Amino acid sequence: MDTLIKLSSIVKTYHMGDVTVNALRGVDVSIDEGEFVAVMGASGSGKSTLMNVIGCLDVPDSGSYVLDGHEVRGLGRNDLADLRNTKIGFVFQNFSLLARTTALENVELPMHYRHGPKIDYHAAAKNALTKVGLGDRLDHMPNQLSGGQQQRVAIARSIVNDPPLILADEPTGALDTQTSIEVMQLFIGLNNSGKTIVLVTHEPDIAGYAKRLIKMRDGEIISDEPVKSRAVGL
Ligand code: ADP
Ligand code: MG
């Protein structure tokens, strides 16, 4: 398997007045294409900072990050945005959909930032929404959809540009148990179709859907192991 993510000695420090927070203290990790990784750790342990670095949303103070063969360090804003757009789909706890905008238009959004051959935005967005089981909700606004349906729209948006990597920061944090299971089944399906998934969660049950579990504490990785007891029904 090819390496998709390679982080070496990644350091990220935040300064707030006199206070210094070592959000990441020299993180080394490699993730191959096709992996399904869960990241756990107490609040403040650096999980979101790690996701932001992997997602090219935040730049580390030092260390090297190679994403799908591209060294991220030194890239300017536009190159970072291009890399992010072609390589990564994002899913957040709060769905982050545009209000008063249909499901279809929400899913079309990432395609407006892509380069390359013109494609049929409508057809591609409809196809992505159909994949997540919302082919009959194209014209619904977010406030006309349940939380689980909104998260499925967000997942459709994350795959519409067909990126190799999906980053999900507590994607089930705002959902009930049954809906969480349905959302996790979608991630399983995406992983089975070849997507690499890195997912932050507080819940051991949710981490049980992944194949590999990374635990963080105080800005460091304290364990990194295969998931032994995977969720039932997989
Ligand atoms: P987690 O997602 O595991 O809860 P974070 O990565 O959000 O942790 O935060 C790690 C540490 O860095 C925390 O102490 C947090 O307060 C601090 N931190 C995160 N983002 C910022 C920021 N933009 N400015 C200052 N401190 C931050
Ligand atoms: Mg967080």
Coordinates of C-alpha atoms and ligand atoms in Angstrom, one line a residue:
M1 CA 0.0 0.0 0.0
D2 CA 1.2 3.5 -0.8
T3 CA 1.7 6.0 2.0
L4 CA -1.0 8.7 1.8
I5 CA -0.1 10.8 5.0
K6 CA 3.4 11.0 6.4
L7 CA 3.9 13.4 9.4
S8 CA 7.4 13.7 10.8
S9 CA 8.3 15.6 14.0
I10 CA 5.2 17.9 13.7
V11 CA 5.2 20.6 16.3
K12 CA 2.4 23.2 16.8
T13 CA 2.5 25.7 19.6
Y14 CA -0.2 28.3 20.3
H15 CA 0.7 31.5 22.2
M16 CA -2.1 33.3 24.0
G17 CA -0.6 36.3 25.8
D18 CA 1.9 34.8 28.2
V19 CA 0.5 31.3 27.9
T20 CA 2.1 28.8 25.6
V21 CA 0.1 25.7 24.6
N22 CA 2.0 22.8 23.1
A23 CA -0.8 21.5 21.0
L24 CA 1.4 19.0 19.1
R25 CA 4.9 18.1 20.5
G26 CA 6.6 16.2 17.7
V27 CA 4.1 13.9 16.2
D28 CA 5.3 11.1 13.9
V29 CA 2.7 9.1 12.0
S30 CA 2.2 7.4 8.7
I31 CA -1.1 6.4 7.2
D32 CA -1.4 4.3 4.1
E33 CA -4.0 4.5 1.4
G34 CA -7.1 2.6 2.3
E35 CA -6.7 2.8 6.1
F36 CA -9.5 3.6 8.5
V37 CA -8.1 5.3 11.5
A38 CA -9.8 6.6 14.7
V39 CA -8.2 9.2 16.8
M40 CA -9.1 9.4 20.5
G41 CA -7.9 11.4 23.5
A42 CA -9.1 13.7 26.2
S43 CA -10.4 17.2 25.3
G44 CA -7.4 19.4 24.7
S45 CA -5.1 16.6 23.7
G46 CA -4.5 17.9 20.2
K47 CA -6.8 15.9 18.1
S48 CA -8.4 18.8 16.2
T49 CA -5.0 20.5 15.8
L50 CA -3.7 17.2 14.3
M51 CA -6.7 17.0 11.9
N52 CA -6.2 20.7 10.9
V53 CA -2.6 20.0 10.0
I54 CA -3.5 16.9 8.1
G55 CA -6.3 18.8 6.4
C56 CA -3.9 21.6 5.4
L57 CA -6.1 24.1 7.3
D58 CA -3.3 24.9 9.7
V59 CA 0.4 25.0 9.2
P60 CA 2.8 23.4 11.8
D61 CA 5.6 25.4 13.3
S62 CA 8.1 22.7 12.3
G63 CA 8.3 19.2 11.0
S64 CA 7.5 17.7 7.6
Y65 CA 4.1 16.7 6.2
V66 CA 3.9 14.8 2.9
L67 CA 0.4 14.3 1.6
D68 CA 0.0 11.9 -1.3
G69 CA 3.6 12.5 -2.4
H70 CA 3.4 16.3 -2.0
E71 CA 5.5 18.1 0.7
V72 CA 3.1 20.5 2.2
R73 CA 5.7 22.7 4.0
G74 CA 6.4 25.9 2.0
L75 CA 3.3 25.8 -0.1
G76 CA 1.5 29.1 -0.5
R77 CA -2.2 29.7 0.2
N78 CA -3.4 28.9 -3.3
D79 CA -1.4 25.7 -3.6
L80 CA -2.6 24.6 -0.2
A81 CA -6.1 25.2 -1.2
D82 CA -5.7 23.3 -4.4
L83 CA -4.1 20.3 -2.6
R84 CA -6.9 20.4 0.0
N85 CA -9.6 20.5 -2.7
T86 CA -8.3 17.6 -4.7
K87 CA -7.1 15.3 -1.9
I88 CA -9.4 15.8 1.1
G89 CA -13.1 15.8 2.0
F90 CA -14.1 17.2 5.4
V91 CA -16.9 16.2 7.7
F92 CA -17.5 18.1 10.9
Q93 CA -19.6 17.5 14.1
N94 CA -22.0 20.4 13.3
F95 CA -22.4 19.4 9.6
S96 CA -21.4 22.9 8.5
L97 CA -24.0 23.1 5.7
L98 CA -25.0 26.5 4.3
A99 CA -28.5 27.4 5.5
R100 CA -31.2 28.4 3.1
T101 CA -29.3 26.4 0.5
T102 CA -30.6 23.1 -0.9
A103 CA -28.9 19.7 -0.3
L104 CA -28.0 19.7 -4.0
E105 CA -26.4 23.1 -3.9
N106 CA -24.5 22.3 -0.7
V107 CA -23.0 19.3 -2.3
E108 CA -22.2 21.2 -5.5
L109 CA -20.1 23.7 -3.6
P110 CA -16.7 22.0 -3.5
M111 CA -16.8 21.6 -7.3
H112 CA -16.8 25.3 -7.8
Y113 CA -13.2 25.4 -6.5
R114 CA -11.8 22.6 -8.6
H115 CA -9.7 22.9 -11.6
G116 CA -9.6 20.6 -14.6
P117 CA -12.2 19.4 -17.0
K118 CA -15.7 20.9 -16.7
I119 CA -18.1 18.4 -15.2
D120 CA -21.8 18.4 -14.8
Y121 CA -22.1 19.7 -11.2
H122 CA -25.8 18.8 -11.0
A123 CA -25.3 15.2 -12.0
A124 CA -22.2 14.7 -9.8
A125 CA -24.0 16.2 -6.7
K126 CA -27.1 14.1 -7.4
N127 CA -25.0 11.0 -7.7
A128 CA -23.2 11.7 -4.4
L129 CA -26.5 12.3 -2.6
T130 CA -27.9 9.1 -4.1
K131 CA -24.9 7.2 -2.7
V132 CA -25.7 8.4 0.8
G133 CA -29.3 7.5 0.4
L134 CA -30.7 11.0 -0.1
G135 CA -31.6 10.9 -3.8
D136 CA -35.1 11.9 -2.9
R137 CA -34.1 14.9 -0.8
L138 CA -32.2 17.0 -3.3
D139 CA -34.2 20.2 -2.9
H140 CA -34.6 20.1 0.8
M141 CA -33.0 22.9 2.9
P142 CA -30.9 21.8 5.9
N143 CA -33.6 22.9 8.4
Q144 CA -36.0 20.4 6.6
L145 CA -33.7 17.5 7.3
S146 CA -32.9 15.5 10.5
G147 CA -29.4 15.7 12.0
G148 CA -28.5 12.3 10.5
Q149 CA -29.7 13.5 7.0
Q150 CA -27.7 16.7 7.3
Q151 CA -24.6 14.7 8.2
R152 CA -25.3 12.5 5.1
V153 CA -25.4 15.7 3.0
A154 CA -22.1 16.7 4.5
I155 CA -20.7 13.2 3.6
A156 CA -22.0 13.6 0.1
R157 CA -20.2 17.0 -0.1
S158 CA -17.0 15.4 1.2
I159 CA -16.9 12.8 -1.6
V160 CA -18.2 14.8 -4.6
N161 CA -14.7 15.8 -5.8
D162 CA -13.6 12.1 -5.3
P163 CA -10.7 12.8 -2.9
P164 CA -8.6 9.9 -1.7
L165 CA -8.9 11.1 2.0
I166 CA -11.8 11.9 4.2
L167 CA -11.2 13.7 7.5
A168 CA -14.1 13.6 10.0
D169 CA -13.8 15.5 13.4
E170 CA -16.4 13.9 15.7
P171 CA -18.9 13.3 12.9
T172 CA -21.4 11.5 15.3
G173 CA -20.9 13.9 18.2
A174 CA -24.3 15.5 17.6
L175 CA -26.2 12.4 16.7
D176 CA -28.2 9.7 18.6
T177 CA -27.0 6.2 18.8
Q178 CA -29.0 4.7 15.9
T179 CA -28.2 7.6 13.6
S180 CA -24.5 7.4 14.5
I181 CA -24.5 3.7 13.5
E182 CA -26.1 4.6 10.1
V183 CA -23.5 7.3 9.6
M184 CA -20.7 4.9 10.5
Q185 CA -22.0 2.3 8.1
L186 CA -21.6 5.0 5.4
F187 CA -18.0 5.5 6.4
I188 CA -17.4 1.7 6.3
G189 CA -18.8 1.7 2.8
L190 CA -16.6 4.5 1.7
N191 CA -13.6 2.8 3.2
N192 CA -14.5 -0.4 1.4
S193 CA -14.6 1.5 -1.8
G194 CA -11.0 2.6 -1.2
K195 CA -11.3 5.9 0.6
T196 CA -8.8 6.5 3.4
I197 CA -10.6 7.7 6.5
V198 CA -9.3 9.5 9.6
L199 CA -11.9 10.1 12.2
V200 CA -11.8 11.8 15.7
T201 CA -14.2 10.5 18.3
H202 CA -14.8 10.4 22.0
E203 CA -16.8 7.2 21.9
P204 CA -15.1 3.8 22.0
D205 CA -18.1 2.2 20.2
I206 CA -17.5 4.6 17.3
A207 CA -13.8 3.9 17.3
G208 CA -14.7 0.2 17.0
Y209 CA -15.7 0.8 13.4
A210 CA -12.2 1.8 12.5
K211 CA -9.3 -0.6 11.8
R212 CA -6.6 1.3 13.6
L213 CA -6.8 3.4 16.8
I214 CA -4.4 6.2 17.7
K215 CA -4.6 7.7 21.2
M216 CA -3.3 11.1 22.0
R217 CA -2.4 12.8 25.3
D218 CA -1.0 16.3 25.8
G219 CA 0.0 16.8 22.2
E220 CA 1.6 13.4 21.7
I221 CA 0.6 10.0 20.4
I222 CA 0.6 7.6 23.3
S223 CA -0.6 4.5 21.5
D224 CA -1.2 3.3 17.9
E225 CA -2.7 -0.1 17.5
P226 CA -5.0 -2.2 15.3
V227 CA -8.6 -2.2 16.6
K228 CA -9.0 -5.6 18.3
S229 CA -12.7 -5.7 18.8
R230 CA -14.3 -4.2 15.7
A231 CA -18.0 -3.1 16.0
V232 CA -20.5 -5.9 15.6
G233 CA -22.2 -6.4 12.3
L234 CA -19.2 -5.5 10.1
Ligands
ADP1 P1 -8.8 18.4 21.1 O1 -9.4 18.5 19.7 O2 -8.1 17.2 21.4 O3 -9.8 18.8 22.1 P2 -7.3 20.8 20.3 O4 -6.4 20.3 19.2 O5 -8.5 21.5 19.9 O6 -7.6 19.5 21.2 O7 -6.4 21.7 21.3 C1 -5.2 21.3 21.8 C2 -4.7 22.4 22.7 O8 -4.4 23.6 21.9 C3 -5.7 22.9 23.7 O9 -5.0 23.2 24.9 C4 -6.3 24.1 23.1 O10 -6.8 25.0 24.1 C5 -5.2 24.7 22.3 N1 -5.6 25.4 21.1 C6 -6.3 24.8 20.0 N2 -6.5 25.7 19.1 C7 -6.0 26.9 19.5 C8 -6.0 28.3 19.0 N3 -6.4 28.6 17.8 N4 -5.4 29.2 19.8 C9 -4.9 28.9 21.0 N5 -4.9 27.7 21.6 C10 -5.5 26.7 20.8
MG2 MG -11.4 18.8 19.0

